[in-house]
PDB file of C-alpha atoms in Angstrom:
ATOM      1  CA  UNK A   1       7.043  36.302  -1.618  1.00  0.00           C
ATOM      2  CA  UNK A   2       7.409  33.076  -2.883  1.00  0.00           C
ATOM      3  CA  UNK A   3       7.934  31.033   0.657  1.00  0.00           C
ATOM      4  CA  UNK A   4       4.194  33.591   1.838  1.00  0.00           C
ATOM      5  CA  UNK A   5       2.706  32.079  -0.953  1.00  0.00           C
ATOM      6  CA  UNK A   6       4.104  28.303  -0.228  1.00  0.00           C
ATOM      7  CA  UNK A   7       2.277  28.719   3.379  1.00  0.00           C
ATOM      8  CA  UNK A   8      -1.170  30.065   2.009  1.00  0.00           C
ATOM      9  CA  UNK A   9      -1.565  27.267  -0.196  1.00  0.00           C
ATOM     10  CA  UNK A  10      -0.651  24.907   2.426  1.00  0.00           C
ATOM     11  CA  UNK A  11      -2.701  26.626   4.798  1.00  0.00           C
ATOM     12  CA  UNK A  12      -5.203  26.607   2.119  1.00  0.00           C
ATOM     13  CA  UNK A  13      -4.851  22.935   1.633  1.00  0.00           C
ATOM     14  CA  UNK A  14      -5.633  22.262   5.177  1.00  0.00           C
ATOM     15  CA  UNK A  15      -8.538  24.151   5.382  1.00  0.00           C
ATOM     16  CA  UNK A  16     -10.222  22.555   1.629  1.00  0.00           C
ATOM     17  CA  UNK A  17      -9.397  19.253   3.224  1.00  0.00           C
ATOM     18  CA  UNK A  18     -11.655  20.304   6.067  1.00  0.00           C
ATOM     19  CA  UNK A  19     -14.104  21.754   4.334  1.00  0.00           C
ATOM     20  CA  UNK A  20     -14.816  18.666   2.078  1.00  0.00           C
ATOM     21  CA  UNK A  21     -14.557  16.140   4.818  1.00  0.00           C
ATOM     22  CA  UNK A  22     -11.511  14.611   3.468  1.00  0.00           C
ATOM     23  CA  UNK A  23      -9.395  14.078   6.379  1.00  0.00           C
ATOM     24  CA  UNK A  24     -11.531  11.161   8.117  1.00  0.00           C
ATOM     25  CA  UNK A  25     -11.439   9.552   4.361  1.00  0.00           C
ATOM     26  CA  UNK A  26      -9.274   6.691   3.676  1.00  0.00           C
ATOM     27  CA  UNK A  27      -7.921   8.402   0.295  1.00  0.00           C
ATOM     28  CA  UNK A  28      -6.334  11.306   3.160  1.00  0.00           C
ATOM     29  CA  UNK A  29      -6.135  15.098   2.279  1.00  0.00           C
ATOM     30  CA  UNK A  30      -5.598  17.554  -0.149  1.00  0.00           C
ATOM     31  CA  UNK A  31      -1.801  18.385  -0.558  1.00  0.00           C
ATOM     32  CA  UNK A  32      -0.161  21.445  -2.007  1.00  0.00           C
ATOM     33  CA  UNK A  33       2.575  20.395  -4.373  1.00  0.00           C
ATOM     34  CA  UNK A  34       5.302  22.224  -5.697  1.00  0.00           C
ATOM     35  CA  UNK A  35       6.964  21.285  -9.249  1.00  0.00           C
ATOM     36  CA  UNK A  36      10.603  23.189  -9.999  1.00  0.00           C
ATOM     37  CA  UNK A  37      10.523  21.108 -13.247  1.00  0.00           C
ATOM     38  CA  UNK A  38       6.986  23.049 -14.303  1.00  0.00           C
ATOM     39  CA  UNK A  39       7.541  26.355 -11.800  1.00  0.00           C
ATOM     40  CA  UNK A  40       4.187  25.316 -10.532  1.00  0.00           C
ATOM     41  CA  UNK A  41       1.393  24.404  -7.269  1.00  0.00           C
ATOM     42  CA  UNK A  42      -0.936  21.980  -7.607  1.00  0.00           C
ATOM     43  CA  UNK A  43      -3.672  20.626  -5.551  1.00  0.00           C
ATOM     44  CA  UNK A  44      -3.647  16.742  -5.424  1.00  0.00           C
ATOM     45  CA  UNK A  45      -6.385  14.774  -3.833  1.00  0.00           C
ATOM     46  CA  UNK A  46      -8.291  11.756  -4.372  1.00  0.00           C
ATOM     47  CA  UNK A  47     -11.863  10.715  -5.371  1.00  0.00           C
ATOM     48  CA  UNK A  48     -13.875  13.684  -2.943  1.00  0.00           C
ATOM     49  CA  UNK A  49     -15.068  17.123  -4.700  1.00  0.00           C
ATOM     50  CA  UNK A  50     -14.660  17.577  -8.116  1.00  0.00           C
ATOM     51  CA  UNK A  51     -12.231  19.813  -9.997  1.00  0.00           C
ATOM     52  CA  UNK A  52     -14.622  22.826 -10.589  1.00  0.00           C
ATOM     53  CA  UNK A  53     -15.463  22.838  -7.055  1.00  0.00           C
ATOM     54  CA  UNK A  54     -12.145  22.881  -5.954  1.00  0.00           C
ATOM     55  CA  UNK A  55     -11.051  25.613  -8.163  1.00  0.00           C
ATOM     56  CA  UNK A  56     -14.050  27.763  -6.905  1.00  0.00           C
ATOM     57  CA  UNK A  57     -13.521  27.084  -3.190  1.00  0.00           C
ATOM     58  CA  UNK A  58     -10.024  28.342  -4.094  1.00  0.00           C
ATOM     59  CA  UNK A  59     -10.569  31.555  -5.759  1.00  0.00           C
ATOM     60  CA  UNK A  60     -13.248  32.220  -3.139  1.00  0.00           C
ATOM     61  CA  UNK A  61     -10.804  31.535  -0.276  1.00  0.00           C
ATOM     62  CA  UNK A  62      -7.494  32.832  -1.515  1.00  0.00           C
ATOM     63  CA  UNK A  63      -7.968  34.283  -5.023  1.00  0.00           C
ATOM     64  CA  UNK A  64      -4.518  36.132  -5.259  1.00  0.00           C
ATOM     65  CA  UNK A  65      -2.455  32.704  -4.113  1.00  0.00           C
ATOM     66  CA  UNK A  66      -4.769  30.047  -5.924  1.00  0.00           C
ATOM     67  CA  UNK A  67      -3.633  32.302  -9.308  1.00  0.00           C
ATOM     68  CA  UNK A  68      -2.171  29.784 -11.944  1.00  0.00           C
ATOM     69  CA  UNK A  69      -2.375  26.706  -9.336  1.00  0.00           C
ATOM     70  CA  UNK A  70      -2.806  23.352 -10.901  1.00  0.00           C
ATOM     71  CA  UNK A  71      -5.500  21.187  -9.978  1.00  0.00           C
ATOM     72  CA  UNK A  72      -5.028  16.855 -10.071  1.00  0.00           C
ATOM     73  CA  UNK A  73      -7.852  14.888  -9.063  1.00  0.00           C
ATOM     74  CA  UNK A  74      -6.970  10.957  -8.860  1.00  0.00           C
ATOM     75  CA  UNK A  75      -9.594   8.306  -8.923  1.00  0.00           C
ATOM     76  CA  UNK A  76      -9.064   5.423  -6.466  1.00  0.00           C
ATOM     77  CA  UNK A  77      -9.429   1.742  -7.302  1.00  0.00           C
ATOM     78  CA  UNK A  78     -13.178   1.456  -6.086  1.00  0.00           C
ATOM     79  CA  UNK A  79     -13.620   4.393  -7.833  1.00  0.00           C
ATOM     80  CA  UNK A  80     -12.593   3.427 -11.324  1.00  0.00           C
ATOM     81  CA  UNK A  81     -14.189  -0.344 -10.773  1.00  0.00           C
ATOM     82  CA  UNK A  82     -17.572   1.549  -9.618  1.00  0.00           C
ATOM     83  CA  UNK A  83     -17.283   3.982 -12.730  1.00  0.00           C
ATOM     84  CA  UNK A  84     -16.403   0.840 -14.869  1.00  0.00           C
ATOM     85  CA  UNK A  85     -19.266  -1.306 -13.512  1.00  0.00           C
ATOM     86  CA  UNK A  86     -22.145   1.480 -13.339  1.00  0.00           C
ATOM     87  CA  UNK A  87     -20.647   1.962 -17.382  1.00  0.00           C
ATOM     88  CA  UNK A  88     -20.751  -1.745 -18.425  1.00  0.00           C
ATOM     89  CA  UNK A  89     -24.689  -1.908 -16.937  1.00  0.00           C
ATOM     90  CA  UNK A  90     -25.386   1.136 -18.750  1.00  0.00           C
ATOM     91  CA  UNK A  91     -24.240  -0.071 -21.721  1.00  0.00           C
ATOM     92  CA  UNK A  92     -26.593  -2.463 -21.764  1.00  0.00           C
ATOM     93  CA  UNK A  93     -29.553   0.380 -22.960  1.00  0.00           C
ATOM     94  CA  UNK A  94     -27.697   1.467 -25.704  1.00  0.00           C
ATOM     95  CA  UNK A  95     -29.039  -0.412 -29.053  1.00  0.00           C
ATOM     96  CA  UNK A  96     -25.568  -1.195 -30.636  1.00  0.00           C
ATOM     97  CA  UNK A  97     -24.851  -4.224 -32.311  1.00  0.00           C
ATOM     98  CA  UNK A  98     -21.193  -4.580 -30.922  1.00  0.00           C
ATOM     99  CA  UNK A  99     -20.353  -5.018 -27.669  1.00  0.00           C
ATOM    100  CA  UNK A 100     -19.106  -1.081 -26.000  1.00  0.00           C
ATOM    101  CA  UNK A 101     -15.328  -1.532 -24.404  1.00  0.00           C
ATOM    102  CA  UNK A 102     -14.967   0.633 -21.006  1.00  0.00           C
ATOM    103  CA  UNK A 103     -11.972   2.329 -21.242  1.00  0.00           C
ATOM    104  CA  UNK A 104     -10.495   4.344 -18.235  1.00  0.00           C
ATOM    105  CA  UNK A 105     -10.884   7.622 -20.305  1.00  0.00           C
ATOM    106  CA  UNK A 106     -14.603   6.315 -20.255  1.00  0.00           C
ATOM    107  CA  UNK A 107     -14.900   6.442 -16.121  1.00  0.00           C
ATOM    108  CA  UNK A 108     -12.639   9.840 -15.940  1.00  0.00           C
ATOM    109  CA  UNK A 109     -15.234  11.108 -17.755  1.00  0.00           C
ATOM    110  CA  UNK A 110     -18.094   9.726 -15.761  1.00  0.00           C
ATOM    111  CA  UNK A 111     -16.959  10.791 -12.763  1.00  0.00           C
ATOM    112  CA  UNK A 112     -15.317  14.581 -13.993  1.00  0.00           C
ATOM    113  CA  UNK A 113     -18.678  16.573 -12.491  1.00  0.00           C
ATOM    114  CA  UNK A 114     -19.384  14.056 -10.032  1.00  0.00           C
ATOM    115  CA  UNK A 115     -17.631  14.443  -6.259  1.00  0.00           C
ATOM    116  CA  UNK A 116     -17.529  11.858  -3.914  1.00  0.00           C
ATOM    117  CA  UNK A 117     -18.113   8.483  -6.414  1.00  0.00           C
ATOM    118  CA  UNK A 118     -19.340   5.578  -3.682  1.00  0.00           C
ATOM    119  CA  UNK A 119     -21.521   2.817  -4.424  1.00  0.00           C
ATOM    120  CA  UNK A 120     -25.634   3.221  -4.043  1.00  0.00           C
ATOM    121  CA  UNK A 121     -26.160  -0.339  -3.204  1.00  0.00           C
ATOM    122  CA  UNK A 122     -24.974  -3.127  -1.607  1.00  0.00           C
ATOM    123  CA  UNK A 123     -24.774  -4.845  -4.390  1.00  0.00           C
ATOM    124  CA  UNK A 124     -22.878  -1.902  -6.365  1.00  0.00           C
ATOM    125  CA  UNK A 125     -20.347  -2.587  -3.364  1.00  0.00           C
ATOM    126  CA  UNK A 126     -19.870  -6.012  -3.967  1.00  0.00           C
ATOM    127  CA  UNK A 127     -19.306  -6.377  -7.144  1.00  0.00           C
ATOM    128  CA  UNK A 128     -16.240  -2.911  -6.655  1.00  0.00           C
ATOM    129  CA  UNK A 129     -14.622  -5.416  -4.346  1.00  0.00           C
ATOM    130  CA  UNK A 130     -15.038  -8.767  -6.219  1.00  0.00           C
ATOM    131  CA  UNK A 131     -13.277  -6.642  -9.279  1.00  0.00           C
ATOM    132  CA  UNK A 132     -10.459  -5.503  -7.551  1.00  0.00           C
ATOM    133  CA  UNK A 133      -9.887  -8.569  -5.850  1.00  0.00           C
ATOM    134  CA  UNK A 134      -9.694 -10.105  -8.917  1.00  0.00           C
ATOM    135  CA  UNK A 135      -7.214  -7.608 -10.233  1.00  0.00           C
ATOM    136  CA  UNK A 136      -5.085  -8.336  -6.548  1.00  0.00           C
ATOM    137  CA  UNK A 137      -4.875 -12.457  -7.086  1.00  0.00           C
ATOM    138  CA  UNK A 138      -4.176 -11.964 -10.574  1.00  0.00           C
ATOM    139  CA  UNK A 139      -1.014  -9.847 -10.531  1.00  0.00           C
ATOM    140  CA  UNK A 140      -0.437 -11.282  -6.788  1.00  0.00           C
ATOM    141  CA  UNK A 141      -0.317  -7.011  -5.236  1.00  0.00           C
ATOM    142  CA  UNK A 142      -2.648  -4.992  -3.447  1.00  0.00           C
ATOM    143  CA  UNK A 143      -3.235  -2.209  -6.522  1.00  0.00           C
ATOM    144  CA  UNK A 144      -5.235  -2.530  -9.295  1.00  0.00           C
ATOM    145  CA  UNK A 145      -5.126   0.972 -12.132  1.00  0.00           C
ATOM    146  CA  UNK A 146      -7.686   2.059 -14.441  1.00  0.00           C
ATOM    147  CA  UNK A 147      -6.786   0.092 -17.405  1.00  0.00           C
ATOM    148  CA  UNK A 148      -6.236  -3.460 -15.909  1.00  0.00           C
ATOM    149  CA  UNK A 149      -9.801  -2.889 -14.522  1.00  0.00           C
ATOM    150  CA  UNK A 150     -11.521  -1.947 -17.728  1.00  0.00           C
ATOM    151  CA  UNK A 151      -9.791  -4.867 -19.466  1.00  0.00           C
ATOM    152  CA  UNK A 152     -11.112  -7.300 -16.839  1.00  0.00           C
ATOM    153  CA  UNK A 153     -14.063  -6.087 -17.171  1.00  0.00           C
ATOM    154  CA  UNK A 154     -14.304  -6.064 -20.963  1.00  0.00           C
ATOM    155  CA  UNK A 155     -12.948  -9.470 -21.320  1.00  0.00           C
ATOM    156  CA  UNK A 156     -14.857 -11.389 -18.615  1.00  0.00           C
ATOM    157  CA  UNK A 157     -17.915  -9.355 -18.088  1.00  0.00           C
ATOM    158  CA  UNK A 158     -20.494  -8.701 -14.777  1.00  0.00           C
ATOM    159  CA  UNK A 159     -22.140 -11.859 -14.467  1.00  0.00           C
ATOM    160  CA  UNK A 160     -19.100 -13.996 -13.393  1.00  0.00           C
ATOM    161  CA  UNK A 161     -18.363 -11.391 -10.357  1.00  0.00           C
ATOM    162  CA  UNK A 162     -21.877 -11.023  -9.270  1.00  0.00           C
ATOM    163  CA  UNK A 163     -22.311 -14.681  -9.179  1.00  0.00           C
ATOM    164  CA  UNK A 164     -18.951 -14.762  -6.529  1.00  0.00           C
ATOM    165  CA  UNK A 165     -20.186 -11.801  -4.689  1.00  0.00           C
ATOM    166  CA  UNK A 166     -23.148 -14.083  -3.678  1.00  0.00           C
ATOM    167  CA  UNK A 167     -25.521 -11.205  -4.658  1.00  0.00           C
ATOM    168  CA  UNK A 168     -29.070 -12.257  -3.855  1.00  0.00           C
ATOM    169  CA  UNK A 169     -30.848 -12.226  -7.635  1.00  0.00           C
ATOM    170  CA  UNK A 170     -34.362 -11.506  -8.332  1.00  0.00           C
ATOM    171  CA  UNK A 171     -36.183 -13.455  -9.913  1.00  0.00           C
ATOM    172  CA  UNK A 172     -35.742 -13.253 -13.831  1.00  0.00           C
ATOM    173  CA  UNK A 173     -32.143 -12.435 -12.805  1.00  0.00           C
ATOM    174  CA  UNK A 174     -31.682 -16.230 -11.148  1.00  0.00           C
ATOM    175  CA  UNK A 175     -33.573 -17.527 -14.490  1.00  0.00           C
ATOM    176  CA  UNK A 176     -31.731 -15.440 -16.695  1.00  0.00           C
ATOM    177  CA  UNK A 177     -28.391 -16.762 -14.968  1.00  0.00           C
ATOM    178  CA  UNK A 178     -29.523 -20.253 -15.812  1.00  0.00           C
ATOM    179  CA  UNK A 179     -30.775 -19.937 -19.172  1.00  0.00           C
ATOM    180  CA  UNK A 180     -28.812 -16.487 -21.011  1.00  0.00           C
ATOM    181  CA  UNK A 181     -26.006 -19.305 -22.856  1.00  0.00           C
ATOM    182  CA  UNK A 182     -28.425 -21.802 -23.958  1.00  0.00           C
ATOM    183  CA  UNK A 183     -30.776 -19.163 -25.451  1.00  0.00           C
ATOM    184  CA  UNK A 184     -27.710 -16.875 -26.690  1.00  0.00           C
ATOM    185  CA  UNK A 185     -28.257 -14.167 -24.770  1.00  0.00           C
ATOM    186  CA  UNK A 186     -24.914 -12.950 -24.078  1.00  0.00           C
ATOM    187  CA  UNK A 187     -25.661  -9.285 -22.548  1.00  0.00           C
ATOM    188  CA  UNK A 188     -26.551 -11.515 -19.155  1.00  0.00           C
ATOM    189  CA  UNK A 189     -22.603 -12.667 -19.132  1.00  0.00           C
ATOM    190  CA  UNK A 190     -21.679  -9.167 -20.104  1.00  0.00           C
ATOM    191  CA  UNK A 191     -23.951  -6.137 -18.938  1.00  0.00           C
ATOM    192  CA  UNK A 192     -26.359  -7.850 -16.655  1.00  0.00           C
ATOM    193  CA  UNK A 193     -29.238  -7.583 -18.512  1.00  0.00           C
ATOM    194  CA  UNK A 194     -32.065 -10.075 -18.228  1.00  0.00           C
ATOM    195  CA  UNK A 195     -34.026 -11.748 -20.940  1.00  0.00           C
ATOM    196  CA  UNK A 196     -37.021 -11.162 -21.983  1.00  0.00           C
ATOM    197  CA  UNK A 197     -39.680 -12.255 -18.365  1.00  0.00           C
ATOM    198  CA  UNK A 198     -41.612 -14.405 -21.222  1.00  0.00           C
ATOM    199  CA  UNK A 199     -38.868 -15.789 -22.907  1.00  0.00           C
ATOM    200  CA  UNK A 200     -37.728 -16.963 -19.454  1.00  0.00           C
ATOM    201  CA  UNK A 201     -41.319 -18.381 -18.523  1.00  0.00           C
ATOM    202  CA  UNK A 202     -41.363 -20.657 -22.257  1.00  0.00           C
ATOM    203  CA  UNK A 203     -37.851 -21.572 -21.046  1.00  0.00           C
ATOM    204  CA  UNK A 204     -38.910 -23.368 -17.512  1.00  0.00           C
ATOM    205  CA  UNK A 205     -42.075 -24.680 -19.284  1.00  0.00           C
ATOM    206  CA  UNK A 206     -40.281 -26.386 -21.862  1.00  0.00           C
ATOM    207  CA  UNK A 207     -37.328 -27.555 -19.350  1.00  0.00           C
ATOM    208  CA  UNK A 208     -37.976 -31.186 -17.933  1.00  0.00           C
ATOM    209  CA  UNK A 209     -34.945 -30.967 -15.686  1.00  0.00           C
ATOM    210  CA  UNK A 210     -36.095 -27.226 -14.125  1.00  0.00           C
ATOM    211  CA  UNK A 211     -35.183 -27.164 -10.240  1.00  0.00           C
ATOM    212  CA  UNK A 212     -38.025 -25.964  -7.490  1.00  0.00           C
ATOM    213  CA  UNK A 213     -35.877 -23.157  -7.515  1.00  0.00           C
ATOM    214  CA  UNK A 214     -36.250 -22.457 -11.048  1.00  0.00           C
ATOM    215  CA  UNK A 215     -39.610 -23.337 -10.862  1.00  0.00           C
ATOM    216  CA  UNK A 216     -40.624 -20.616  -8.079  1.00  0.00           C
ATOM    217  CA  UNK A 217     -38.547 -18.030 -10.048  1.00  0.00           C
ATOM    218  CA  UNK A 218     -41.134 -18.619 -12.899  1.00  0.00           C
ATOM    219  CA  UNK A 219     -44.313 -18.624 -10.623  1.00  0.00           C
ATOM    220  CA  UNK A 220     -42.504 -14.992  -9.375  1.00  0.00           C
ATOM    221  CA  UNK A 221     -43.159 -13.772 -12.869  1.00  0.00           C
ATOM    222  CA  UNK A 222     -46.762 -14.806 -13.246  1.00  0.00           C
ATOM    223  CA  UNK A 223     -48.159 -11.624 -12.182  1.00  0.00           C
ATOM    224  CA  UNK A 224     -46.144  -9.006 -14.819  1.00  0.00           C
ATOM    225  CA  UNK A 225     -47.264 -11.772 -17.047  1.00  0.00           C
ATOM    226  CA  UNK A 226     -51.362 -12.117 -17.083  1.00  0.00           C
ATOM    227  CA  UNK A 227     -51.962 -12.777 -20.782  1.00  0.00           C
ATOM    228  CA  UNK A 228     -49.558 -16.730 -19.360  1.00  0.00           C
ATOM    229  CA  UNK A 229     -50.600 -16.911 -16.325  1.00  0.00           C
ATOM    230  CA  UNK A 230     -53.867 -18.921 -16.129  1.00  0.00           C
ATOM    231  CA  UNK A 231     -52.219 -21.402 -18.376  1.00  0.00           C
ATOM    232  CA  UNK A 232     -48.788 -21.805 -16.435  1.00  0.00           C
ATOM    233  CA  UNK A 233     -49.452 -21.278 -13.154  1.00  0.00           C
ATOM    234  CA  UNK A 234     -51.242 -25.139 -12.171  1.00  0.00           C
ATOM    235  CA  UNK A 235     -48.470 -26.306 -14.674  1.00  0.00           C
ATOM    236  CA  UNK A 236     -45.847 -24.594 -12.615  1.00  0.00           C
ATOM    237  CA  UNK A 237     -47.349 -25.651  -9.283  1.00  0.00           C
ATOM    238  CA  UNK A 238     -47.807 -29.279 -10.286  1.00  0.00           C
ATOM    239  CA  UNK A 239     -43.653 -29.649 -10.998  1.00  0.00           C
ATOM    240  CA  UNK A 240     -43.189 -27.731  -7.882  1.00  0.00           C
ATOM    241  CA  UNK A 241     -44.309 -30.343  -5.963  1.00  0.00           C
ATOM    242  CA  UNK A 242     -43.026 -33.380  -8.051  1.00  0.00           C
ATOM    243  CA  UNK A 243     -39.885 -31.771  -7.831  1.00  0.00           C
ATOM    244  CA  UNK A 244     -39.883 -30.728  -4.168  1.00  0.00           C
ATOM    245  CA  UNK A 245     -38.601 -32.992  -1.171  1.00  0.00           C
ATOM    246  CA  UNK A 246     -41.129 -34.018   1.140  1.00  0.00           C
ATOM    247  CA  UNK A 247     -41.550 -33.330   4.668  1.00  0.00           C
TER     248      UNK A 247
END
């Protein structure tokens, strides 16, 4: 009975790994795994379908053998430093005066009714692998867990990663890059939130030193900003040119 019930959860296995498309991904299959210290199966797998749709694929496929079987869902590394970085940017909406910690019970919990966690953008991607190559040079091996990512995170913030990703930056993301520690805006450094499109268009005005870069990140505002506009833009234009090399 028991070694029938060791192959149709096996079997079973195979064919969940199948159905959820997890044999071509890197993370590899589901596997059946037997316990004599806890007399139990569990299903182990990593990142892919959730727990509840697991269990119901189960009890749909082989109700009698799936009885009492144990279900583990692991998150990768991308997946906790996505879950981590989509948390720290979300944090930034929330109108608390202290600074929210990600913790890796945080990005279980994100991710518990969500199958398949992969990044939406590039630059969602690049920032996962700045992370946890950050976590790889610092303790000098190719894994990084849940709670040395959170604490890297917490302790250094978004905006030094994105800036070594190379992500391209809009513009009151390039101005808020340049200005957020001179006008105490830490959330930049932390949560990637930008100041305030005004704030950053008093900030170039009254810069002297502001680069043609800076300066065209400004005129980029000008149109979400018509109340300013009129006034700044032959300002703006003017320091462009002073500031410009010429052909």
């Amino acid at each position: 009975m028991a070694s029938d019930r060791a192959k149709r959860l096996r079997r079973l296995a195979r064919t969940l790994t199948d159905r959820f498309g997890l044999a071509p991904h890197r993370h590899g299959v589901m596997e059946a795994e037997w316990s004599a210290s806890t007399r139990a199966w569990t299903f182990a797998w990593t990142d892919g379908p959730t727990v509840a749709q697991v269990r119901a694929a189960c009890r749909e496929t082989e109700p009698v053998a799936s009885e009492g079987l144990r279900y583990a869902r692991s998150l990768s590394q991308d997946a906790v430093a996505l879950g981590a970085v989509r948390l720290t940017i979300l944090s930034a909406t929330t109108a608390t005066r202290r600074r929210p910690r990600v913790r890796p019970a945080d990005v279980e919990a994100l991710w518990r009714d969500r199958p398949f966690p992969v990044p939406r953008t590039e630059r969602e991607h690049a920032l996962v692998y700045a992370v946890v190559y950050e976590v790889h040079a610092a303790h000098h091996r190719n894994r990084a867990d849940a709670a040395e990512i959170c604490e890297l995170i917490n302790q250094y913030g978004l905006a030094v990663f994105l800036r070594r990703c190379g992500a391209e930056l809009s513009p009151v993301e390039t101005l808020t890059a340049h200005y957020a520690a001179s006008h105490a805006h830490p959330t930049w450094r932390h949560r990637l939130a930008p100041m305030d499109p005004g704030a950053l268009l008093r900030a170039v005005r009254d810069d002297p030193r502001a680069s043609a870069a800076l300066l065209d990140a400004a005129l980029a505002l000008l149109p979400g900003l018509p109340a300013e506009s009129a006034a700044a833009e032959d300002e703006l234009r003017a320091r462009c040119e002073r500031v410009s090399p010429t052909a």
